Short mmCIF file of C-alpha atoms in Angstrom, two decimals:
data_model
loop_
_atom_site.label_atom_id
_atom_site.label_comp_id
_atom_site.label_asym_id
_atom_site.label_seq_id
_atom_site.Cartn_x
_atom_site.Cartn_y
_atom_site.Cartn_z
CA MET M 1 0.00 0.00 0.00
CA LEU M 2 2.76 2.48 0.97
CA GLY M 3 4.36 2.20 -2.46
CA GLU M 4 1.16 3.52 -4.00
CA ILE M 5 0.92 6.61 -1.77
CA LYS M 6 2.30 9.92 -3.01
CA LEU M 7 2.39 13.07 -0.90
CA ILE M 8 1.25 16.32 -2.52
CA GLY M 9 1.52 19.98 -1.59
CA PHE M 10 4.41 19.17 0.72
CA SER M 11 6.32 22.46 1.09
CA LYS M 12 9.28 23.17 3.36
CA TYR M 13 6.85 24.99 5.66
CA THR M 14 4.60 21.92 5.88
CA ILE M 15 7.56 19.66 6.59
CA LEU M 16 8.69 21.97 9.40
CA LEU M 17 5.21 22.00 10.98
CA ASN M 18 5.05 18.22 10.97
CA VAL M 19 8.53 17.87 12.41
CA LEU M 20 7.67 20.30 15.20
CA GLY M 21 4.45 18.40 15.88
CA SER M 22 2.16 21.40 15.41
CA LYS M 23 0.52 19.93 12.31
CA ASN M 24 -0.71 16.34 12.15
CA VAL M 25 -2.29 16.19 8.69
CA MET M 26 -0.72 15.56 5.28
CA PHE M 27 -2.35 15.21 1.87
CA GLY M 28 -1.60 12.78 -0.92
CA THR M 29 -2.91 10.34 -3.49
CA TYR M 30 -3.53 6.62 -3.27
CA GLY M 31 -3.91 5.37 -6.81
CA ARG M 32 -6.53 7.67 -8.30
CA ASN M 33 -7.99 8.67 -4.93
CA GLN M 34 -7.16 11.79 -2.95
CA ILE M 35 -6.33 10.91 0.65
CA VAL M 36 -5.49 12.45 4.01
CA LEU M 37 -2.72 11.04 6.20
CA LYS M 38 -3.26 11.71 9.88
CA LYS M 39 -0.64 11.37 12.56
CA LEU M 40 -2.47 9.62 15.38
CA GLY M 41 -1.87 12.31 17.95
CA HIS M 42 0.56 15.06 18.84
CA SER M 43 4.08 14.10 19.89
CA TRP M 44 3.29 14.57 23.59
CA GLU M 45 0.22 12.35 23.25
CA LEU M 46 2.24 9.58 21.62
CA GLU M 47 4.91 9.86 24.30
CA LYS M 48 2.19 9.52 26.93
CA LEU M 49 0.82 6.46 25.09
CA ASP M 50 4.31 4.94 25.01
CA ASP M 51 4.53 5.45 28.74
CA LYS M 52 1.21 3.68 29.32
CA ILE M 53 2.07 0.78 27.01
CA CYS M 54 5.58 0.24 28.34
CA LYS M 55 4.97 0.89 32.02
CA GLU M 56 1.28 0.35 32.72
CA LEU M 57 0.21 -2.03 29.92
CA LYS M 58 -2.97 -0.05 29.31
CA LEU M 59 -3.72 -0.51 25.62
CA ASN M 60 -7.18 -0.60 24.11
CA ALA M 61 -7.86 -1.42 20.47
CA ASP M 62 -9.46 1.44 18.55
CA CYS M 63 -12.11 -0.31 16.45
CA GLN M 64 -13.60 1.12 13.27
CA ILE M 65 -17.17 1.12 14.56
CA LEU M 66 -18.46 3.87 12.26
CA PRO M 67 -17.41 2.70 8.78
CA ALA M 68 -18.15 4.87 5.78
CA GLU M 69 -19.14 1.70 3.92
CA GLU M 70 -22.21 1.52 6.16
CA ASP M 71 -23.24 5.07 5.28
CA TRP M 72 -21.89 6.79 8.39
CA PRO M 73 -21.03 10.44 7.57
CA VAL M 74 -17.26 9.93 7.86
CA PRO M 75 -14.40 9.56 5.35
CA LYS M 76 -13.48 6.12 4.06
CA TYR M 77 -10.69 4.52 6.10
CA TYR M 78 -7.97 2.88 4.00
CA GLY M 79 -5.70 1.64 6.75
CA ALA M 80 -2.76 2.64 8.92
CA CYS M 81 1.00 2.30 9.06
CA GLY M 82 2.56 2.77 12.45
CA ARG M 83 1.06 5.93 13.85
CA VAL M 84 -0.27 7.36 10.60
CA ALA M 85 -3.83 6.64 9.49
CA VAL M 86 -4.83 6.94 5.82
CA GLU M 87 -8.30 8.26 5.03
CA GLU M 88 -10.21 9.42 2.01
CA PHE M 89 -9.97 13.12 1.20
CA ALA M 90 -13.52 14.29 1.97
CA GLY M 91 -13.45 17.74 0.37
CA THR M 92 -13.20 21.36 1.44
CA MET M 93 -14.11 22.60 4.90
CA LEU M 94 -17.66 23.75 5.65
CA THR M 95 -16.36 27.29 6.13
CA ALA M 96 -15.54 27.44 2.41
CA HIS M 97 -19.27 27.08 1.67
CA HIS M 98 -20.49 29.93 3.86
CA HIS M 99 -21.51 31.94 0.80
CA SER M 100 -22.65 29.07 -1.41
CA PRO M 101 -26.16 29.31 -2.93
CA TRP M 102 -28.77 29.09 -0.19
CA LEU M 103 -30.28 25.81 -1.42
CA SER M 104 -26.83 24.20 -1.36
CA ARG M 105 -26.40 25.35 2.23
CA ALA M 106 -29.89 24.10 3.05
CA ASP M 107 -28.87 20.66 1.82
CA MET M 108 -25.76 20.80 4.00
CA ALA M 109 -27.99 21.70 6.95
CA ARG M 110 -30.23 18.75 6.07
CA GLN M 111 -27.22 16.43 6.16
CA LEU M 112 -26.05 17.90 9.47
CA LEU M 113 -29.43 17.22 11.09
CA ILE M 114 -29.49 13.67 9.72
CA ALA M 115 -25.95 13.10 11.02
CA ALA M 116 -26.94 14.43 14.46
CA LYS M 117 -29.78 11.92 14.54
CA GLN M 118 -27.58 9.07 13.30
CA PHE M 119 -24.89 9.65 15.92
CA THR M 120 -27.62 9.73 18.58
CA VAL M 121 -29.86 6.77 17.73
CA ARG M 122 -28.59 4.66 14.83
CA HIS M 123 -25.91 2.47 16.42
CA PRO M 124 -27.39 -0.55 18.24
CA TYR M 125 -25.05 -0.30 21.23
CA PHE M 126 -23.70 3.23 21.57
CA ARG M 127 -24.59 6.91 21.32
CA PHE M 128 -21.91 9.23 20.01
CA TYR M 129 -22.06 12.79 21.30
CA LEU M 130 -20.10 15.40 19.34
CA THR M 131 -17.97 17.68 21.49
CA ASP M 132 -16.13 19.58 18.76
CA VAL M 133 -18.39 20.77 15.94
CA SER M 134 -16.07 23.39 14.52
CA PRO M 135 -16.88 23.97 10.83
CA ASP M 136 -13.24 23.13 10.13
CA ASN M 137 -13.93 19.57 11.27
CA ILE M 138 -16.65 19.08 8.66
CA ALA M 139 -15.92 18.64 4.95
CA VAL M 140 -18.05 18.87 1.81
CA ASP M 141 -17.00 17.15 -1.41
CA SER M 142 -17.58 18.25 -5.00
CA SER M 143 -20.96 16.49 -5.11
CA GLY M 144 -22.18 18.27 -1.95
CA ARG M 145 -21.81 15.27 0.33
CA LEU M 146 -20.98 16.26 3.90
CA ARG M 147 -18.76 14.29 6.31
CA PHE M 148 -17.22 14.70 9.74
CA VAL M 149 -13.46 14.45 9.33
CA ASP M 150 -12.36 14.74 12.95
CA LEU M 151 -14.16 12.65 15.55
CA GLU M 152 -11.28 12.60 18.00
CA ASN M 153 -13.34 14.31 20.70
CA VAL M 154 -16.52 12.26 21.04
CA ILE M 155 -18.33 11.05 24.15
CA VAL M 156 -19.47 7.43 23.72
CA VAL M 157 -22.37 6.27 25.88
CA ASP M 158 -23.43 2.64 26.26
CA LYS M 159 -27.14 2.46 25.42
CA ASN M 160 -27.69 -0.92 27.04
CA ILE M 161 -26.17 -0.80 30.51
CA SER M 162 -27.37 -3.30 33.09
CA ASN M 163 -30.02 -2.38 35.63
CA ASP M 164 -27.45 -2.61 38.38
CA GLY M 165 -25.34 0.09 36.75
CA LYS M 166 -28.11 2.53 35.87
CA PRO M 167 -27.91 5.94 37.54
CA SER M 168 -31.14 7.33 38.95
CA SER M 169 -31.38 9.85 36.12
CA TRP M 170 -30.96 7.25 33.35
CA ASP M 171 -34.58 7.13 32.15
CA THR M 172 -34.96 10.91 32.13
CA LEU M 173 -34.47 12.78 28.87
CA HIS M 174 -31.45 15.08 29.01
CA SER M 175 -31.69 18.44 27.29
CA SER M 176 -28.57 20.54 26.72
CA GLU M 177 -28.77 24.03 28.17
CA ASN M 178 -27.85 27.30 26.51
CA PHE M 179 -25.35 28.98 28.79
CA ASP M 180 -24.75 32.71 28.85
CA CYS M 181 -21.27 32.28 27.48
CA PRO M 182 -20.69 33.76 24.01
CA GLY M 183 -18.63 31.46 21.83
CA CYS M 184 -18.69 28.61 24.34
CA PHE M 185 -19.67 25.07 23.45
CA ALA M 186 -20.64 24.13 27.00
CA PHE M 187 -21.78 20.66 28.06
CA SER M 188 -21.53 18.27 30.99
CA THR M 189 -19.87 14.92 30.36
CA HIS M 190 -21.42 13.64 33.57
CA GLU M 191 -24.93 14.58 32.47
CA LEU M 192 -24.50 13.00 29.03
CA CYS M 193 -23.20 9.77 30.54
CA THR M 194 -25.92 9.45 33.18
CA HIS M 195 -28.91 9.73 30.83
CA GLN M 196 -30.13 7.15 28.35
CA ILE M 197 -30.54 9.79 25.64
CA SER M 198 -29.78 13.46 25.14
CA ASP M 199 -30.58 16.10 22.53
CA HIS M 200 -26.91 17.16 22.68
CA ASN M 201 -26.11 16.51 19.01
CA PHE M 202 -29.06 18.60 17.84
CA TYR M 203 -27.96 21.32 20.27
CA ALA M 204 -24.46 21.15 18.77
CA VAL M 205 -25.68 21.40 15.18
CA CYS M 206 -28.47 23.95 15.62
CA GLN M 207 -26.87 26.23 18.20
CA HIS M 208 -23.32 26.16 16.90
CA LEU M 209 -23.66 25.70 13.13
CA LEU M 210 -27.10 26.68 11.87
CA ALA M 211 -28.59 29.37 14.10
CA PRO M 212 -28.36 33.02 12.98
CA ASP M 213 -27.06 34.16 16.38
CA ILE M 214 -24.07 31.82 16.63
CA SER M 215 -20.99 33.67 17.79
CA SER M 216 -18.46 31.76 15.72
CA ASP M 217 -16.40 33.95 13.41
CA LEU M 218 -16.08 30.95 11.07
CA LEU M 219 -19.78 30.98 10.11
CA PRO M 220 -21.12 34.46 10.92
CA GLY M 221 -24.91 34.43 10.83
CA GLY M 222 -24.97 30.63 10.77
CA LEU M 223 -24.93 28.28 7.80
CA LEU M 224 -28.53 29.22 6.89
CA HIS M 225 -27.98 32.97 6.90
CA ASP M 226 -29.97 35.20 4.56
CA ILE M 227 -32.93 32.92 3.90
CA PRO M 228 -34.47 34.03 0.56
CA LEU M 229 -37.70 36.00 1.02
CA HIS M 230 -39.72 33.74 -1.28
CA ILE M 231 -38.74 30.73 0.86
CA VAL M 232 -39.68 32.54 4.08
CA LYS M 233 -43.00 33.42 2.45
CA SER M 234 -43.75 29.82 1.43
CA HIS M 235 -42.39 28.33 4.68
CA PRO M 236 -42.93 31.02 7.34
CA HIS M 237 -42.17 28.65 10.22
CA LEU M 238 -38.61 28.00 9.05
CA PRO M 239 -36.95 30.82 11.07
CA ASP M 240 -38.97 29.87 14.16
CA LEU M 241 -38.02 26.19 13.88
CA LEU M 242 -34.37 27.16 13.55
CA LYS M 243 -34.63 29.23 16.73
CA GLU M 244 -36.58 26.50 18.56
CA CYS M 245 -33.97 23.89 17.66
CA SER M 246 -31.26 26.22 18.91
CA GLN M 247 -33.00 27.47 22.06
CA PRO M 248 -36.10 25.41 22.88
CA ASP M 249 -38.68 26.68 25.33
CA LYS M 250 -39.36 23.31 26.97
CA LEU M 251 -37.74 19.93 27.57
CA ALA M 252 -38.01 17.60 24.54
CA ASP M 253 -38.90 20.50 22.23
CA ARG M 254 -35.47 20.37 20.56
CA PHE M 255 -36.08 16.83 19.28
CA ILE M 256 -39.43 17.91 17.85
CA ALA M 257 -38.10 21.15 16.38
CA ALA M 258 -35.10 19.38 14.80
CA GLN M 259 -37.35 16.83 13.09
CA GLN M 260 -39.75 19.54 11.88
CA LEU M 261 -36.83 21.65 10.66
CA LEU M 262 -35.48 18.65 8.75
CA THR M 263 -38.89 18.07 7.16
CA VAL M 264 -39.17 21.71 6.07
CA LEU M 265 -35.67 21.73 4.61
CA ILE M 266 -36.44 18.61 2.58
CA GLU M 267 -39.64 20.24 1.29
CA VAL M 268 -37.80 23.44 0.35
CA ILE M 269 -34.98 21.59 -1.40
CA THR M 270 -37.50 19.48 -3.32
CA ASN M 271 -39.76 22.39 -4.30
CA TYR M 272 -37.05 24.89 -5.19
CA SER M 273 -34.37 22.61 -6.61
CA THR M 274 -33.92 24.96 -9.58
CA VAL M 275 -33.58 28.09 -7.42
CA THR M 276 -30.09 29.37 -6.55
#
């Protein structure tokens, strides 16, 4: 496999960054496919891992439990050599599409909501809660397909714990709060891990990627900024659903608002597919 990999765009500056450990990503080709080579951690993280392996014998296998081949919104994984993983190149960052035609952005929002639902309910054994939804961690390819390219920081919750291990709050729906902290992606690991299900992923997508009042400088106004007037006229509840998904009035409302927002986006995309 290594003989078929060729690095591209590898300047002296890039080499220096990788040597210093401040950059962990390289680009290349594998046959006819564009790929990304990821160093599996910063130098200090690998040194810490060495210490655990050599002195404490604490080594857990990192399984590929979200394969792209099963339609998870992640890049295809080709394999690894040593401490470098080889993945499919998934496209340009979401930030590059901030001023794309509104219907294109609406389709990206549709995919984000579907991904939030998949990570929450699709896997038979685990829930995956996103803790870093920076637009730079999400890529869009030339066909408009969206994928999460960095799932290093994810909270994994066992959906099927035994009755003996259930916390008292387990059967209560958890709803992520909106804290008065501009620019903060605030959450409680303890709360996510002590409830059977949470609306956290919808909170992450709506509050920090889609909503018009997000504070991120990477997507000012949110991904769905400047909704065309004719779409607001035909779907007047769209702005309200976006706000409700971001900042719901009551517990469980975010799940409902997210599903209704997804339905409206699908209707808009279908009805106005020729509108730019």
